[in-house]
Short mmCIF file of C-alpha atoms in Angstrom, two decimals:
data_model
loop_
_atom_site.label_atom_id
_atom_site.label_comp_id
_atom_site.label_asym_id
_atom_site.label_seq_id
_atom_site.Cartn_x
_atom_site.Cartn_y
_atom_site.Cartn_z
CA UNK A 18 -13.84 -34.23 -16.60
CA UNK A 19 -9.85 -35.73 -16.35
CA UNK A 20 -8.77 -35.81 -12.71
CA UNK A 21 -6.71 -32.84 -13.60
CA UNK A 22 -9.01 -30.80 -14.56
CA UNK A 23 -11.27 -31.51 -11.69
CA UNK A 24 -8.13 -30.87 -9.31
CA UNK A 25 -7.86 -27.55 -10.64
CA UNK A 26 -11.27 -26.43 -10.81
CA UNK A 27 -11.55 -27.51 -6.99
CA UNK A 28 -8.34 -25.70 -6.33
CA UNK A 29 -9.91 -22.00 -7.99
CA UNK A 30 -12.82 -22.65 -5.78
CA UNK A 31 -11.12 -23.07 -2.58
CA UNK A 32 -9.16 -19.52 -3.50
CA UNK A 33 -12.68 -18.14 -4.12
CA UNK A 34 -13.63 -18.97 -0.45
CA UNK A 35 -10.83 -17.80 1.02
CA UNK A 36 -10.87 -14.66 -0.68
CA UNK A 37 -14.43 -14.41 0.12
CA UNK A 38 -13.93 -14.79 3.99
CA UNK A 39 -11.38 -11.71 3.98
CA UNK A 40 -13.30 -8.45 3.64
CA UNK A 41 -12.14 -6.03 0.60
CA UNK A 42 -12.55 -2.77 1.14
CA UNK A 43 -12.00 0.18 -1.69
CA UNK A 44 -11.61 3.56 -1.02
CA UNK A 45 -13.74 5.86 -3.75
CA UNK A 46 -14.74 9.30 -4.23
CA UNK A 47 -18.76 9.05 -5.20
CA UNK A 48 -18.03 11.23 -8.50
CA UNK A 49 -15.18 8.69 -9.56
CA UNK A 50 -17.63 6.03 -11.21
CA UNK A 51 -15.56 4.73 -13.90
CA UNK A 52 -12.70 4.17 -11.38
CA UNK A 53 -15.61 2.32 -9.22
CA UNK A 54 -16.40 0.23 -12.32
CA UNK A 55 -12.97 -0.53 -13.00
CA UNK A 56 -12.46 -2.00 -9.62
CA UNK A 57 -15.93 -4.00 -9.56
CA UNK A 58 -14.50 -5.51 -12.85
CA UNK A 59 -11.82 -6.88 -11.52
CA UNK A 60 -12.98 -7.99 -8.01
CA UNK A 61 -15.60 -9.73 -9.54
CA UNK A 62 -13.65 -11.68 -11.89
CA UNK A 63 -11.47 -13.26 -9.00
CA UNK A 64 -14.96 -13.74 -6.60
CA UNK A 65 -14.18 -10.88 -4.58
CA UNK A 66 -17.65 -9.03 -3.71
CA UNK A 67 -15.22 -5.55 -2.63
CA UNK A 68 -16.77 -3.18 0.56
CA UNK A 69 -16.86 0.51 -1.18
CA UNK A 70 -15.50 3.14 1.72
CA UNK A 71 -16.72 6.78 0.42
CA UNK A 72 -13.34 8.39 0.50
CA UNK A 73 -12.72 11.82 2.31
CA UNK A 74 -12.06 14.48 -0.13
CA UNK A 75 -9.59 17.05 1.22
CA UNK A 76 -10.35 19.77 -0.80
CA UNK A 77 -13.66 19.51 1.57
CA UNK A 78 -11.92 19.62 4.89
CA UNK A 79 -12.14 23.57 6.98
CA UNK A 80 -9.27 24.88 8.30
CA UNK A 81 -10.77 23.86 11.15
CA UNK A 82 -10.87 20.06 10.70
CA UNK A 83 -7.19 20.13 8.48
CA UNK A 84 -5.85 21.50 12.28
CA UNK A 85 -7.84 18.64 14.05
CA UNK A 86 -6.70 15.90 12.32
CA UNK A 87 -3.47 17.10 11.45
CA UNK A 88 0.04 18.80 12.37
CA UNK A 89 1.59 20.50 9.54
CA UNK A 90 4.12 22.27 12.05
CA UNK A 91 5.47 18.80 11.90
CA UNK A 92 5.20 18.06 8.57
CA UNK A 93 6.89 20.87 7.70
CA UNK A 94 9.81 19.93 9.38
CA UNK A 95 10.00 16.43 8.74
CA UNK A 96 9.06 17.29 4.80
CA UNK A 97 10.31 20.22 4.36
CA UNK A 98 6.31 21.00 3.36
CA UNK A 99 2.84 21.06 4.52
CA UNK A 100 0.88 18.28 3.24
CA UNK A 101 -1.22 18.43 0.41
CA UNK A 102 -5.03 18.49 0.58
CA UNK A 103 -5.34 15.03 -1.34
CA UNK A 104 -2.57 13.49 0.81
CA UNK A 105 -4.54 14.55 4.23
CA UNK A 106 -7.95 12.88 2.45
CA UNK A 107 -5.99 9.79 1.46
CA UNK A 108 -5.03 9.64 4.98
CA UNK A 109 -8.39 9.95 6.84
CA UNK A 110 -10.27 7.48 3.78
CA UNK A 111 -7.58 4.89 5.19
CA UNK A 112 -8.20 5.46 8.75
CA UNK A 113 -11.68 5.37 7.57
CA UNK A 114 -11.16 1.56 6.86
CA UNK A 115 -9.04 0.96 9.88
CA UNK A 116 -11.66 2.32 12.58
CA UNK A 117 -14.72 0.14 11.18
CA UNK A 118 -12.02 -3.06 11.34
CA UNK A 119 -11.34 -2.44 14.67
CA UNK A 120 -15.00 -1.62 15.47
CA UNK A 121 -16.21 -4.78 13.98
CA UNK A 122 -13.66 -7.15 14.77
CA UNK A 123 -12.56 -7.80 11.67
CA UNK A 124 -9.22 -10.52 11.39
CA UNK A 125 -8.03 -9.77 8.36
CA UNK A 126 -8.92 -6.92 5.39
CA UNK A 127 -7.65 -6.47 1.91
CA UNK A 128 -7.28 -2.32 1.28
CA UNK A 129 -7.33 -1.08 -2.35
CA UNK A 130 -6.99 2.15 -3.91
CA UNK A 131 -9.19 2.95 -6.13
CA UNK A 132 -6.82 2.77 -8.76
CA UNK A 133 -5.02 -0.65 -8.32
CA UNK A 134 -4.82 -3.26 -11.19
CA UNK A 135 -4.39 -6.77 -10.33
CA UNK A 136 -2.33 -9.26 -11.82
CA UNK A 137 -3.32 -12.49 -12.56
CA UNK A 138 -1.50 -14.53 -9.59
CA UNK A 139 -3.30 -11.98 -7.01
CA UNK A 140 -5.93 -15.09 -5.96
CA UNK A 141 -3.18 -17.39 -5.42
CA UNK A 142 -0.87 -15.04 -3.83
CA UNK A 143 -3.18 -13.97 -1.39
CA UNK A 144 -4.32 -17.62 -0.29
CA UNK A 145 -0.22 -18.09 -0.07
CA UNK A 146 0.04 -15.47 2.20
CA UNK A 147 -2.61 -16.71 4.54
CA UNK A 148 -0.41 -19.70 5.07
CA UNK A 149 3.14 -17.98 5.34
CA UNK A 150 4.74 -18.64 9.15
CA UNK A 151 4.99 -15.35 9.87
CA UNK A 152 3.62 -12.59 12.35
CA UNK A 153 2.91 -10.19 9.64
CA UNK A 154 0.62 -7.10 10.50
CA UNK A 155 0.78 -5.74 6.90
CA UNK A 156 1.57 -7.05 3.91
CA UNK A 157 2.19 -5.00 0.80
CA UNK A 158 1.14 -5.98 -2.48
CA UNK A 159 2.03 -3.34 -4.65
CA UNK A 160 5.21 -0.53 -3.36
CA UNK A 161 7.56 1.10 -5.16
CA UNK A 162 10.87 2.87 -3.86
CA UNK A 163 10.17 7.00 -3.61
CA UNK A 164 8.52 8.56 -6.24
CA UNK A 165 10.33 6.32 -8.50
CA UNK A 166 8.08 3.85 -9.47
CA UNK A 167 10.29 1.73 -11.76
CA UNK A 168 12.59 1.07 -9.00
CA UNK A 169 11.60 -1.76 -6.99
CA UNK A 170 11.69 -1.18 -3.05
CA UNK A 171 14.85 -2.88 -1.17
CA UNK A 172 14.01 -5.84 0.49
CA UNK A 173 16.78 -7.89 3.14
CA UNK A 174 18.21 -10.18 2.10
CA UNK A 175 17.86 -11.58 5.40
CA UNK A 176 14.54 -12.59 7.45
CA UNK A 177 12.30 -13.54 3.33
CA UNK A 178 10.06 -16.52 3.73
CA UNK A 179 9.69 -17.94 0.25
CA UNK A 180 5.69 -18.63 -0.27
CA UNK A 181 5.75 -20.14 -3.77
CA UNK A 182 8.17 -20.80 -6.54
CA UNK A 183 7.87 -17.23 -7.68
CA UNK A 184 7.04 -14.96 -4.73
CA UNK A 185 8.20 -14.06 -1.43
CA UNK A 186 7.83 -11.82 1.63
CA UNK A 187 10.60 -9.89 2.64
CA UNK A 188 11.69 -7.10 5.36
CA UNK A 189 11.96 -3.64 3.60
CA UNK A 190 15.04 -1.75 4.70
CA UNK A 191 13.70 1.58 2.93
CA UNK A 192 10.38 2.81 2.13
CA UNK A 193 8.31 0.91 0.23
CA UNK A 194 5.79 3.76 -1.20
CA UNK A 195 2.46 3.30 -2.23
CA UNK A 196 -0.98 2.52 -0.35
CA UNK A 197 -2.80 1.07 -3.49
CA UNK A 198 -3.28 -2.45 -2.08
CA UNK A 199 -1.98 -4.90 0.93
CA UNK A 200 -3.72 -6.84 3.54
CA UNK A 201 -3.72 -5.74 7.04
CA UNK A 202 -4.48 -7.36 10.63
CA UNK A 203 -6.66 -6.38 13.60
CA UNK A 204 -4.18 -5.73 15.20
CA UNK A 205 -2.23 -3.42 12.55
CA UNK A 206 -5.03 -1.40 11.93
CA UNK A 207 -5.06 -0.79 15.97
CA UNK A 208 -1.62 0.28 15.39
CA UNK A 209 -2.59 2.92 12.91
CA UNK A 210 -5.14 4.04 14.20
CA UNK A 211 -3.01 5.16 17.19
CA UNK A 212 -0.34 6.71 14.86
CA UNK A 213 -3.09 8.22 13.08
CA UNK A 214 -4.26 10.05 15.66
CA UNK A 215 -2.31 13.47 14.14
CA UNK A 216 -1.32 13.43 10.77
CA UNK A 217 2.29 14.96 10.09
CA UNK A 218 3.03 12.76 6.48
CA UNK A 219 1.41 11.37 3.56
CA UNK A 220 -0.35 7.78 4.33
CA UNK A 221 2.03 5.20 2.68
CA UNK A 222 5.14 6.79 5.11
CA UNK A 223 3.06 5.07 7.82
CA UNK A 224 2.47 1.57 6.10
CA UNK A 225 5.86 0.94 5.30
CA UNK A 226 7.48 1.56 8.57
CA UNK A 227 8.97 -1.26 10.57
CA UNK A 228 8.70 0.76 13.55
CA UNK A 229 5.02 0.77 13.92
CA UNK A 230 4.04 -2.53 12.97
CA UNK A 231 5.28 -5.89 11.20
CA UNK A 232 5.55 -5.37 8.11
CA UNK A 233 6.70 -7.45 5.07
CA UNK A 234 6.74 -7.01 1.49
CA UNK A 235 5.48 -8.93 -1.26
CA UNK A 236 8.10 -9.75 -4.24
CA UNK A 237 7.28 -9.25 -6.91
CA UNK A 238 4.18 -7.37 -6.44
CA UNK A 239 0.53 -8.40 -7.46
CA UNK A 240 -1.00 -4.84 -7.39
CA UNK A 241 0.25 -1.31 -9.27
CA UNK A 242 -1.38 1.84 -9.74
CA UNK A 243 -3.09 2.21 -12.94
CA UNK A 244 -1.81 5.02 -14.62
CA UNK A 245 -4.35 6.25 -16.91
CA UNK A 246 -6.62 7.67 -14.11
CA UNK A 247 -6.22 11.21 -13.28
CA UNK A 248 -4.14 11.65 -10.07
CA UNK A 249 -6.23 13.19 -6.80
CA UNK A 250 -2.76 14.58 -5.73
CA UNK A 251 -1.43 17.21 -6.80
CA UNK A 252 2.61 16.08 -7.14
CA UNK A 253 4.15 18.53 -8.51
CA UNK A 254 3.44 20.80 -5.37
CA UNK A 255 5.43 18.31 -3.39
CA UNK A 256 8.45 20.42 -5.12
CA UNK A 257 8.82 23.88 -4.49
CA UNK A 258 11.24 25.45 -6.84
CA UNK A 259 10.49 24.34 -11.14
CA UNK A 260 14.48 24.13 -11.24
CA UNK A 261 14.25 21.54 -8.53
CA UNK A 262 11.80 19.47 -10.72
CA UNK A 263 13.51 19.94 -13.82
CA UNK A 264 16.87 19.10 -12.80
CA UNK A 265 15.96 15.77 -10.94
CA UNK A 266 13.88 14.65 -13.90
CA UNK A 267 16.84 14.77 -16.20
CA UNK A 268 18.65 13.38 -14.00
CA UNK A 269 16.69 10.55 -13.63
CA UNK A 270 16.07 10.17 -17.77
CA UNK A 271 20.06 10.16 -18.04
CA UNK A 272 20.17 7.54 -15.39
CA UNK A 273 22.21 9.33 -12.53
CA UNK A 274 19.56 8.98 -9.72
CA UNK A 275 18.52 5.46 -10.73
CA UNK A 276 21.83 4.31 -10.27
CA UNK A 277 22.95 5.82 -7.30
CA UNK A 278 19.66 5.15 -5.57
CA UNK A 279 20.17 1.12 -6.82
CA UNK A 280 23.81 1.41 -5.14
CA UNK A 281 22.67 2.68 -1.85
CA UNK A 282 19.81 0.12 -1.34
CA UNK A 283 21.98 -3.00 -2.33
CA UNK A 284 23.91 -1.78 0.43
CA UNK A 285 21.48 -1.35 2.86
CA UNK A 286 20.25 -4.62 1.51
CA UNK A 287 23.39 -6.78 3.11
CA UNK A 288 22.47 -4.91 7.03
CA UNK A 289 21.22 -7.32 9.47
CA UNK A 290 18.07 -5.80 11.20
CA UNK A 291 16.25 -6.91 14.02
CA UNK A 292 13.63 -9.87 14.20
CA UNK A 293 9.93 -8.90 14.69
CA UNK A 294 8.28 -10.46 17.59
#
């Protein structure tokens, strides 16, 4: 074996260990097996041995436990809607994670959805994070801006830290949505937990806000949704009136809301905002 080679096969390994020493957890609904497979696939392929969480399916929950965990008086009025029985599951299966972290002592975690593809850098990504100067308490690895998912989601242009040739971390200065994969702290998952303690919005309004815990942004990403699985969310509830729904959707194939949403965020883009500690 050429020196080169044997530099590179030593480098793959020393991304397998480090991957190995950070605990991957995937949240999964029993009856979802292929999604379980899918997952498995790809873990396995980058030396990942992933932590199955058996996901809390809302459509399960009592009136009685959707009150105890949740608030929809709140939701309501900061959504204009109560939250969906998928979105209140999604929420606990996360918290799910967070509480056996925190009970276990756990450093750092990777979180995936159970229908997150990874891209081929993900290994090497990961191990660049790890190394990044920064206080992060979250990192996302896959978000997209609203329920648009071909827009990407703002980030600073001040306060990035460059971690390779191609990627970076960056400050979001909207919401990055999405919960499908990013690495999380001890100490971020103690901050969700607390914030988790009454539900009021869906699960990725928590992860990407800057006011609860450190959060940066991986660019590009390294993790999207895969789209061919069935959703466990019902959407199109989230809008109330059809002509609602229709009109933004040809809106957005005519290129209005696209635009004006890539105007705003350039512009929030250039706004200093304040240093994490």
């Amino acid at each position: 074996m050429s020196s080169k080679k044997y530099q590179d096969s030593e480098a793959h390994e020393n991304i397998d260990r480090s991957l190995q020493e950070i605990p991957t957890f995937i949240i999964n609904l029993p009856q979802s097996t292929d999604r379980k497979v899918f997952m498995k696939d790809q873990c396995e392929s980058i030396g990942i041995s992933p932590i199955f969480i058996e996901a809390v399916n809302g459509k399960n929950l009592s009136e009685v436990e959707i009150s105890q965990f949740c608030n929809q008086a709140v939701a309501k009025k900061r959504l204009g809607r109560d939250l969906l029985l998928g979105e209140i599951g999604c929420a606990l299966s996360h918290k799910k994670i967070y509480q056996k972290i925190v009970d276990e002592h756990i450093a750092y975690a990777i979180i995936f959805e159970d229908d997150a593809t990874l891209e081929k850098n993900f290994s090497i990504v990961v191990k660049s994070i790890m190394a990044a100067p920064l206080s992060w308490e979250l990192v996302l690895l896959g978000h997209y801006k609203d329920n648009l998912k071909g827009l990407k989601s703002p980030i600073s242009l001040w306060h990035k830290q460059r971690i390779s040739s191609k990627f970076l971390l960056g400050r979001l200065v909207d919401f990055g949505f999405g919960a499908h994969g990013y690495m999380i702290t001890l100490k971020g998952a103690k901050k969700l937990l607390i914030e988790l303690g009454e539900i009021y919005r869906p699960l990725d309004h928590y992860t990407p806000d800057s006011n609860i815990l450190n959060i940066y942004a991986l660019s590009p990403t390294v993790v999207s949704a895969q789209n061919s699985f069935e959703t466990l969310i019902d959407d199109e509830k989230v809008r109330q009136k059809n002509n609602d729904r229709l009109t933004v959707i040809l809106l957005k194939k005519i290129g209005v809301i696209s635009t004006a949403i890539s105007i705003k965020s350039f512009l929030k883009k250039l706004k200093p905002i304040k240093k994490y500690k």
